[in-house]
Amino acid sequence: MVRLSLALVLSQVASSVSASAYIQYSTITGYFLQDDNSTNATTFDYTATNFGLINQTYPTDGANAASLTQWQRFAGLVANLTKTAPSNVQYKLLFLGRHGEGWHNAAESYYGTPAWNCYWSLLDGNATATWSDAHLTDNGIAQAQTAHAFWLSRIQQEKIPTPQTYYTSPLYRCLSTANLTFSGLPLPKDRPFRPTIKALLREGISEHTCDRRSNRTYIHVQFPTYKFEPGFPETDQLWTGVTAETSTAQDARSKTLLDGIFGADKSTYISFTSHSGEIASLLRVLRHRAFSLSTGAAIPVLVRAEKVAAGTSTVSAQPWTASPHCTVPPVSSVSGGASGGCVCPGGVAPVTTMLPPFAASA
Ligand SMILES: *[C@@H]1O[C@H](CO)[C@@H](O)[C@H](O)[C@H]1NC(C)=O
Ligand SMILES: *[C@@H]1O[C@H](CO)[C@@H](O)[C@H](O)[C@H]1NC(C)=O
Ligand SMILES: *[C@@H]1O[C@H](CO)[C@@H](O)[C@H](O)[C@H]1NC(C)=O
Ligand SMILES: *[C@@H]1O[C@H](CO)[C@@H](O)[C@H](O)[C@H]1NC(C)=O
Ligand SMILES: *[C@@H]1O[C@H](CO)[C@@H](O)[C@H](O)[C@H]1NC(C)=O
Ligand SMILES: *[C@@H]1O[C@H](CO)[C@@H](O)[C@H](O)[C@H]1NC(C)=O
Ligand SMILES: *[C@@H]1O[C@H](CO)[C@@H](O)[C@H](O)[C@H]1NC(C)=O
């Protein structure tokens, strides 16, 4: 009950924001292939394209440009943007990384999306795999190791500016992906890998058990060097198992997250380790085009944030909703429809309340 009411508070607070000043975000295009409409996200490989950084000269290139890499010259451009920005404007380069494949991703592929959504996702796992706060599969670990090798090559070959701050979702697959990606890199002394766990960087909060986080004590034991943001509670206060965050509510909290970071973090280069749905939401708020990432992939986004005075920003966040599901495995499923595509055995109508075997564990 406590968990449910907190979730309702989250959705109500977000439902309409009227502010005397607010931050307006936009993506600066023309530097990365990913923000070009003609780049196909499905086939795009960030490791084969220098993170998508377009080969070009910049007006800020100096006399020594020929001896510098593309990333070094891009860093010069960003430094110039930052230095010449009016006081109400900030520029940051965000590296948004999606976690490697987790057991929940493997299960969705194994059972098919409708059967996953209608039944299996609500369980903690099956006889051989656990996907409640899913860990990485071997494939997911390999994807994070690919990201590690790629960052290493960018540092060595391109002298890429490495992140000054690292943030990660509290879900295990992200904590683990960030660790495998960034641990052991030759990072500058003043830019160590010392991530902060941010509650609002988590995945869209559905009824699926993969969206319920582990307790703080467990996270600390597993990742002792990670910092928790102030006020990070011991137990998950947001996952209810009964209703799911809507995408408008998710966008409102993504904006809250960004406002917090842009308001307090002076860093220009920032790494986020997060999820497909949450990165999609961040890209909407940042007014970047849709660009879906495969597991383990990352995208850089050059962001302009402008604090605009007096006005009302209406973020209309819809309240959380319940999703239909079956209480035994569905015989068949179809896409969409009022029953959420769930076709339950024996012609039984899908339900939206939680009955056994979906005992909401604490
Ligand atoms: C990219 O696509 C969006 C949506 O279709 C459109 O609004 C925008 O103008 C396009 N941008 C360019 C540079 O073509
Ligand atoms: C992107 O590539 C995929 C896979 O090759 C293809 O199915 C899809 O049609 C392409 N999308 C566009 C917009 O070209
Ligand atoms: C830029 O040029 C380098 C070296 O020729 C190449 O490896 C890289 O893929 C190019 N990047 C893009 C985005 O085309
Ligand atoms: C930075 O950019 C401004 C505007 O383009 C330009 O006037 C200035 O010379 C640049 N500074 C450097 C160091 O490149
Ligand atoms: C359990 O799900 C995993 C995918 O997460 C799958 O590989 C495995 O075969 C499933 N086990 C059983 C007993 O069905
Ligand atoms: C973190 O990464 C290091 C280096 O790859 C590895 O030795 C360690 O086991 C990882 N820890 C966790 C909890 O994943
Ligand atoms: C925290 O989570 C761990 C792992 O799931 C569990 O063993 C432990 O009992 C939990 N601690 C508390 C206080 O609930």
mmCIF file of N, CA, C and O and ligand atoms in Angstrom, residues 136 145 148 172 175-184 193 219 221-224 226, ligand 6:
data_model
loop_
_atom_site.group_PDB
_atom_site.id
_atom_site.type_symbol
_atom_site.label_atom_id
_atom_site.label_comp_id
_atom_site.label_asym_id
_atom_site.label_seq_id
_atom_site.Cartn_x
_atom_site.Cartn_y
_atom_site.Cartn_z
ATOM 1 N N LEU A 136 23.216 -9.835 -16.185
ATOM 2 C CA LEU A 136 23.598 -9.983 -17.595
ATOM 3 C C LEU A 136 23.768 -11.450 -17.959
ATOM 4 O O LEU A 136 24.272 -12.246 -17.155
ATOM 5 N N GLN A 145 31.937 -5.950 -22.567
ATOM 6 C CA GLN A 145 33.383 -6.036 -22.830
ATOM 7 C C GLN A 145 33.741 -5.400 -24.176
ATOM 8 O O GLN A 145 34.803 -4.796 -24.320
ATOM 9 N N HIS A 148 33.905 -1.813 -23.469
ATOM 10 C CA HIS A 148 35.173 -1.535 -22.788
ATOM 11 C C HIS A 148 36.313 -1.431 -23.804
ATOM 12 O O HIS A 148 37.097 -0.470 -23.783
ATOM 13 N N TYR A 172 20.422 -3.824 -11.672
ATOM 14 C CA TYR A 172 21.682 -4.580 -11.656
ATOM 15 C C TYR A 172 22.361 -4.627 -13.018
ATOM 16 O O TYR A 172 23.582 -4.512 -13.122
ATOM 17 N N LEU A 175 24.286 -1.424 -13.409
ATOM 18 C CA LEU A 175 25.413 -1.341 -12.472
ATOM 19 C C LEU A 175 26.553 -2.205 -13.003
ATOM 20 O O LEU A 175 27.723 -1.814 -12.999
ATOM 21 N N SER A 176 26.190 -3.382 -13.486
ATOM 22 C CA SER A 176 27.151 -4.352 -13.971
ATOM 23 C C SER A 176 27.752 -3.918 -15.311
ATOM 24 O O SER A 176 28.971 -4.006 -15.519
ATOM 25 N N THR A 177 26.923 -3.399 -16.209
ATOM 26 C CA THR A 177 27.424 -2.940 -17.510
ATOM 27 C C THR A 177 28.404 -1.778 -17.334
ATOM 28 O O THR A 177 29.469 -1.739 -17.969
ATOM 29 N N ALA A 178 28.063 -0.826 -16.474
ATOM 30 C CA ALA A 178 28.959 0.312 -16.244
ATOM 31 C C ALA A 178 30.292 -0.187 -15.702
ATOM 32 O O ALA A 178 31.368 0.240 -16.144
ATOM 33 N N ASN A 179 30.210 -1.137 -14.773
ATOM 34 C CA ASN A 179 31.434 -1.687 -14.179
ATOM 35 C C ASN A 179 32.325 -2.352 -15.225
ATOM 36 O O ASN A 179 33.522 -2.088 -15.311
ATOM 37 N N LEU A 180 31.716 -3.206 -16.044
ATOM 38 C CA LEU A 180 32.511 -3.927 -17.050
ATOM 39 C C LEU A 180 33.030 -2.985 -18.131
ATOM 40 O O LEU A 180 34.100 -3.199 -18.698
ATOM 41 N N THR A 181 32.278 -1.946 -18.428
ATOM 42 C CA THR A 181 32.678 -1.013 -19.483
ATOM 43 C C THR A 181 33.844 -0.124 -19.042
ATOM 44 O O THR A 181 34.809 0.064 -19.784
ATOM 45 N N PHE A 182 33.745 0.425 -17.847
ATOM 46 C CA PHE A 182 34.681 1.492 -17.470
ATOM 47 C C PHE A 182 35.780 1.088 -16.485
ATOM 48 O O PHE A 182 36.780 1.801 -16.369
ATOM 49 N N SER A 183 35.599 -0.024 -15.770
ATOM 50 C CA SER A 183 36.657 -0.434 -14.834
ATOM 51 C C SER A 183 37.908 -0.807 -15.612
ATOM 52 O O SER A 183 37.822 -1.475 -16.644
ATOM 53 N N GLY A 184 39.036 -0.376 -15.119
ATOM 54 C CA GLY A 184 40.301 -0.794 -15.729
ATOM 55 C C GLY A 184 40.727 0.002 -16.945
ATOM 56 O O GLY A 184 41.739 -0.323 -17.570
ATOM 57 N N PHE A 193 36.524 6.601 -12.579
ATOM 58 C CA PHE A 193 35.214 5.953 -12.707
ATOM 59 C C PHE A 193 34.660 5.748 -11.304
ATOM 60 O O PHE A 193 35.052 4.843 -10.582
ATOM 61 N N ILE A 219 23.044 -3.786 -3.273
ATOM 62 C CA ILE A 219 23.760 -3.033 -4.319
ATOM 63 C C ILE A 219 25.134 -2.612 -3.793
ATOM 64 O O ILE A 219 26.157 -2.739 -4.472
ATOM 65 N N VAL A 221 26.954 -3.976 -1.440
ATOM 66 C CA VAL A 221 27.857 -5.125 -1.297
ATOM 67 C C VAL A 221 28.430 -5.525 -2.659
ATOM 68 O O VAL A 221 29.613 -5.812 -2.802
ATOM 69 N N GLN A 222 27.589 -5.497 -3.688
ATOM 70 C CA GLN A 222 28.018 -5.902 -5.027
ATOM 71 C C GLN A 222 28.928 -4.857 -5.692
ATOM 72 O O GLN A 222 29.838 -5.202 -6.427
ATOM 73 N N PHE A 223 28.616 -3.571 -5.458
ATOM 74 C CA PHE A 223 29.351 -2.479 -6.132
ATOM 75 C C PHE A 223 29.805 -1.455 -5.085
ATOM 76 O O PHE A 223 29.290 -0.343 -5.014
ATOM 77 N N PRO A 224 30.782 -1.855 -4.255
ATOM 78 C CA PRO A 224 31.142 -1.035 -3.088
ATOM 79 C C PRO A 224 31.704 0.344 -3.422
ATOM 80 O O PRO A 224 31.657 1.230 -2.569
ATOM 81 N N TYR A 226 30.545 2.372 -5.761
ATOM 82 C CA TYR A 226 29.528 3.267 -6.317
ATOM 83 C C TYR A 226 28.938 4.144 -5.213
ATOM 84 O O TYR A 226 28.748 3.707 -4.088
HETATM 85 C C1 LIG B 6 33.511 -5.249 -11.901
HETATM 86 O O1 LIG B 6 34.452 -5.262 -12.970
HETATM 87 C C2 LIG B 6 35.680 -5.870 -12.599
HETATM 88 C C3 LIG B 6 36.639 -5.673 -13.780
HETATM 89 O O2 LIG B 6 36.068 -6.114 -14.978
HETATM 90 C C4 LIG B 6 35.437 -7.322 -12.266
HETATM 91 O O3 LIG B 6 36.644 -7.926 -11.831
HETATM 92 C C5 LIG B 6 34.390 -7.407 -11.152
HETATM 93 O O4 LIG B 6 34.058 -8.760 -10.922
HETATM 94 C C6 LIG B 6 33.156 -6.668 -11.518
HETATM 95 N N1 LIG B 6 32.188 -6.694 -10.417
HETATM 96 C C7 LIG B 6 30.906 -6.919 -10.597
HETATM 97 C C8 LIG B 6 30.066 -7.015 -9.378
HETATM 98 O O5 LIG B 6 30.418 -7.059 -11.705
#
